[in-house]
Amino acid sequence: QVQLVESGGGLVQAGGSLRLSCAASGRTFSSYAMGWFRQAPGKEREFVAAISWSGGSTYYADSVKGRFTISRDNAKNTVYLQMNSLKPEDTALYYCAAERQGRLWEVDGPYDYWGQGTQVTVSS
């Protein structure tokens, strides 16, 4: 069993930056692929970024490519999402998720564990 706790959300002006963190419990964290998703009010949850167990492979949604960076520190059981050049349309509840097979997915179905989310609000 893996528990995920997100932090780092907040209110920021357009053009600003935030770094989200997702702390994981469990000794098998380093074998899991990790992903970030987001859900804005009235919209479906959407993929943001994913990273392989080693950190050697990453994958991004087109909407965040070049602005967001996903990374992980397996020694700290933590995955990060650095968000730069934020836009009002990035406003959402951001979730991290863990996938036991170690595969990168841009859909939420294959992910096995989810956090409770951290709110990001970008003002114009």
PDB file of C-alpha atoms in Angstrom:
ATOM      1  CA  GLN A   1       0.000   0.000   0.000  1.00  0.00           C
ATOM      2  CA  VAL A   2       1.233   3.483  -0.882  1.00  0.00           C
ATOM      3  CA  GLN A   3      -0.034   6.737   0.561  1.00  0.00           C
ATOM      4  CA  LEU A   4       0.546   9.955  -1.347  1.00  0.00           C
ATOM      5  CA  VAL A   5       0.412  13.457   0.110  1.00  0.00           C
ATOM      6  CA  GLU A   6       0.658  16.513  -2.137  1.00  0.00           C
ATOM      7  CA  SER A   7       1.801  19.950  -1.027  1.00  0.00           C
ATOM      8  CA  GLY A   8       3.015  23.230  -2.476  1.00  0.00           C
ATOM      9  CA  GLY A   9      -0.150  24.552  -4.046  1.00  0.00           C
ATOM     10  CA  GLY A  10      -1.326  28.115  -3.595  1.00  0.00           C
ATOM     11  CA  LEU A  11      -2.324  31.376  -5.225  1.00  0.00           C
ATOM     12  CA  VAL A  12       0.076  32.897  -7.748  1.00  0.00           C
ATOM     13  CA  GLN A  13      -0.109  35.588 -10.401  1.00  0.00           C
ATOM     14  CA  ALA A  14       0.069  34.714 -14.071  1.00  0.00           C
ATOM     15  CA  GLY A  15       3.669  34.292 -15.133  1.00  0.00           C
ATOM     16  CA  GLY A  16       4.701  33.088 -11.701  1.00  0.00           C
ATOM     17  CA  SER A  17       6.013  29.739 -10.511  1.00  0.00           C
ATOM     18  CA  LEU A  18       5.143  27.051  -8.020  1.00  0.00           C
ATOM     19  CA  ARG A  19       6.719  23.738  -7.100  1.00  0.00           C
ATOM     20  CA  LEU A  20       4.439  20.921  -6.066  1.00  0.00           C
ATOM     21  CA  SER A  21       5.684  17.997  -4.009  1.00  0.00           C
ATOM     22  CA  CYS A  22       4.206  14.550  -3.522  1.00  0.00           C
ATOM     23  CA  ALA A  23       5.529  12.558  -0.587  1.00  0.00           C
ATOM     24  CA  ALA A  24       4.986   8.813  -0.715  1.00  0.00           C
ATOM     25  CA  SER A  25       5.005   6.211   2.003  1.00  0.00           C
ATOM     26  CA  GLY A  26       6.153   2.664   1.408  1.00  0.00           C
ATOM     27  CA  ARG A  27       9.423   0.989   0.548  1.00  0.00           C
ATOM     28  CA  THR A  28       8.473   0.244  -3.058  1.00  0.00           C
ATOM     29  CA  PHE A  29       8.122   3.860  -4.180  1.00  0.00           C
ATOM     30  CA  SER A  30      11.299   3.698  -6.240  1.00  0.00           C
ATOM     31  CA  SER A  31       9.811   0.984  -8.470  1.00  0.00           C
ATOM     32  CA  TYR A  32       6.646   2.930  -9.346  1.00  0.00           C
ATOM     33  CA  ALA A  33       6.048   5.253 -12.228  1.00  0.00           C
ATOM     34  CA  MET A  34       4.522   8.525 -11.016  1.00  0.00           C
ATOM     35  CA  GLY A  35       2.158  10.943 -12.623  1.00  0.00           C
ATOM     36  CA  TRP A  36       0.579  14.337 -12.058  1.00  0.00           C
ATOM     37  CA  PHE A  37      -3.002  15.056 -13.076  1.00  0.00           C
ATOM     38  CA  ARG A  38      -5.264  18.046 -12.592  1.00  0.00           C
ATOM     39  CA  GLN A  39      -8.951  18.778 -12.482  1.00  0.00           C
ATOM     40  CA  ALA A  40     -10.529  22.173 -12.942  1.00  0.00           C
ATOM     41  CA  PRO A  41     -14.090  22.890 -11.773  1.00  0.00           C
ATOM     42  CA  GLY A  42     -16.623  21.441 -14.169  1.00  0.00           C
ATOM     43  CA  LYS A  43     -13.992  19.605 -16.183  1.00  0.00           C
ATOM     44  CA  GLU A  44     -12.672  16.073 -16.316  1.00  0.00           C
ATOM     45  CA  ARG A  45      -9.375  15.147 -14.717  1.00  0.00           C
ATOM     46  CA  GLU A  46      -6.551  15.505 -17.214  1.00  0.00           C
ATOM     47  CA  PHE A  47      -3.008  14.277 -17.515  1.00  0.00           C
ATOM     48  CA  VAL A  48      -0.179  16.709 -16.820  1.00  0.00           C
ATOM     49  CA  ALA A  49       3.101  14.769 -16.625  1.00  0.00           C
ATOM     50  CA  ALA A  50       4.594  11.373 -15.812  1.00  0.00           C
ATOM     51  CA  ILE A  51       8.006  10.033 -14.858  1.00  0.00           C
ATOM     52  CA  SER A  52       9.510   6.554 -14.913  1.00  0.00           C
ATOM     53  CA  TRP A  53      10.746   4.771 -11.799  1.00  0.00           C
ATOM     54  CA  SER A  54      14.342   5.816 -12.470  1.00  0.00           C
ATOM     55  CA  GLY A  55      13.529   9.334 -13.583  1.00  0.00           C
ATOM     56  CA  GLY A  56      15.115   8.594 -16.928  1.00  0.00           C
ATOM     57  CA  SER A  57      11.909   8.990 -18.915  1.00  0.00           C
ATOM     58  CA  THR A  58       9.356  11.760 -18.691  1.00  0.00           C
ATOM     59  CA  TYR A  59       6.208  12.598 -20.607  1.00  0.00           C
ATOM     60  CA  TYR A  60       4.160  15.801 -20.695  1.00  0.00           C
ATOM     61  CA  ALA A  61       0.826  17.025 -21.901  1.00  0.00           C
ATOM     62  CA  ASP A  62       1.177  19.443 -24.807  1.00  0.00           C
ATOM     63  CA  SER A  63      -0.464  22.175 -22.748  1.00  0.00           C
ATOM     64  CA  VAL A  64       2.390  22.216 -20.202  1.00  0.00           C
ATOM     65  CA  LYS A  65       5.379  21.156 -22.312  1.00  0.00           C
ATOM     66  CA  GLY A  66       8.226  23.622 -21.939  1.00  0.00           C
ATOM     67  CA  ARG A  67       6.707  25.185 -18.805  1.00  0.00           C
ATOM     68  CA  PHE A  68       6.426  22.295 -16.330  1.00  0.00           C
ATOM     69  CA  THR A  69       9.111  19.842 -15.228  1.00  0.00           C
ATOM     70  CA  ILE A  70       8.514  16.589 -13.393  1.00  0.00           C
ATOM     71  CA  SER A  71      11.302  15.058 -11.312  1.00  0.00           C
ATOM     72  CA  ARG A  72      11.746  12.616  -8.455  1.00  0.00           C
ATOM     73  CA  ASP A  73      14.065  11.871  -5.568  1.00  0.00           C
ATOM     74  CA  ASN A  74      13.764   8.195  -4.694  1.00  0.00           C
ATOM     75  CA  ALA A  75      15.912   8.640  -1.593  1.00  0.00           C
ATOM     76  CA  LYS A  76      13.268  11.020  -0.254  1.00  0.00           C
ATOM     77  CA  ASN A  77      10.263   9.128  -1.666  1.00  0.00           C
ATOM     78  CA  THR A  78       9.153  12.341  -3.317  1.00  0.00           C
ATOM     79  CA  VAL A  79       8.097  13.459  -6.775  1.00  0.00           C
ATOM     80  CA  TYR A  80       8.021  17.097  -7.816  1.00  0.00           C
ATOM     81  CA  LEU A  81       6.286  19.246 -10.378  1.00  0.00           C
ATOM     82  CA  GLN A  82       8.021  22.534 -11.106  1.00  0.00           C
ATOM     83  CA  MET A  83       5.544  24.873 -12.770  1.00  0.00           C
ATOM     84  CA  ASN A  84       6.809  28.012 -14.490  1.00  0.00           C
ATOM     85  CA  SER A  85       5.101  30.661 -16.607  1.00  0.00           C
ATOM     86  CA  LEU A  86       1.789  29.800 -15.030  1.00  0.00           C
ATOM     87  CA  LYS A  87      -1.421  30.771 -16.789  1.00  0.00           C
ATOM     88  CA  PRO A  88      -4.954  31.236 -15.446  1.00  0.00           C
ATOM     89  CA  GLU A  89      -5.963  28.085 -17.329  1.00  0.00           C
ATOM     90  CA  ASP A  90      -3.550  26.099 -15.140  1.00  0.00           C
ATOM     91  CA  THR A  91      -5.897  26.691 -12.209  1.00  0.00           C
ATOM     92  CA  ALA A  92      -6.990  23.290 -10.906  1.00  0.00           C
ATOM     93  CA  LEU A  93      -6.718  20.736  -8.164  1.00  0.00           C
ATOM     94  CA  TYR A  94      -3.476  18.864  -8.793  1.00  0.00           C
ATOM     95  CA  TYR A  95      -3.133  15.189  -7.929  1.00  0.00           C
ATOM     96  CA  CYS A  96      -0.167  12.860  -7.907  1.00  0.00           C
ATOM     97  CA  ALA A  97      -0.587   9.183  -8.690  1.00  0.00           C
ATOM     98  CA  ALA A  98       1.517   6.015  -8.540  1.00  0.00           C
ATOM     99  CA  GLU A  99       1.563   3.144 -11.030  1.00  0.00           C
ATOM    100  CA  ARG A 100       2.915  -0.218  -9.802  1.00  0.00           C
ATOM    101  CA  GLN A 101       3.995  -1.589 -13.179  1.00  0.00           C
ATOM    102  CA  GLY A 102       6.435   1.241 -13.707  1.00  0.00           C
ATOM    103  CA  ARG A 103       4.864   2.305 -17.004  1.00  0.00           C
ATOM    104  CA  LEU A 104       4.092   5.838 -18.140  1.00  0.00           C
ATOM    105  CA  TRP A 105       0.439   6.506 -18.837  1.00  0.00           C
ATOM    106  CA  GLU A 106      -1.371   9.663 -19.882  1.00  0.00           C
ATOM    107  CA  VAL A 107      -4.726   8.285 -18.791  1.00  0.00           C
ATOM    108  CA  ASP A 108      -5.727   7.919 -15.162  1.00  0.00           C
ATOM    109  CA  GLY A 109      -7.129   4.379 -15.248  1.00  0.00           C
ATOM    110  CA  PRO A 110      -3.868   2.420 -14.843  1.00  0.00           C
ATOM    111  CA  TYR A 111      -2.696   4.373 -11.799  1.00  0.00           C
ATOM    112  CA  ASP A 112      -3.093   2.449  -8.574  1.00  0.00           C
ATOM    113  CA  TYR A 113      -2.751   5.064  -5.844  1.00  0.00           C
ATOM    114  CA  TRP A 114      -3.840   8.690  -5.630  1.00  0.00           C
ATOM    115  CA  GLY A 115      -3.289  11.595  -3.294  1.00  0.00           C
ATOM    116  CA  GLN A 116      -5.949  14.002  -2.080  1.00  0.00           C
ATOM    117  CA  GLY A 117      -4.758  16.867  -4.237  1.00  0.00           C
ATOM    118  CA  THR A 118      -3.371  20.363  -3.757  1.00  0.00           C
ATOM    119  CA  GLN A 119      -5.083  23.470  -5.128  1.00  0.00           C
ATOM    120  CA  VAL A 120      -3.310  25.737  -7.596  1.00  0.00           C
ATOM    121  CA  THR A 121      -4.934  29.051  -8.444  1.00  0.00           C
ATOM    122  CA  VAL A 122      -3.437  31.405 -11.018  1.00  0.00           C
ATOM    123  CA  SER A 123      -4.793  34.937 -11.118  1.00  0.00           C
ATOM    124  CA  SER A 124      -4.720  37.081 -14.247  1.00  0.00           C
TER     125      SER A 124
END
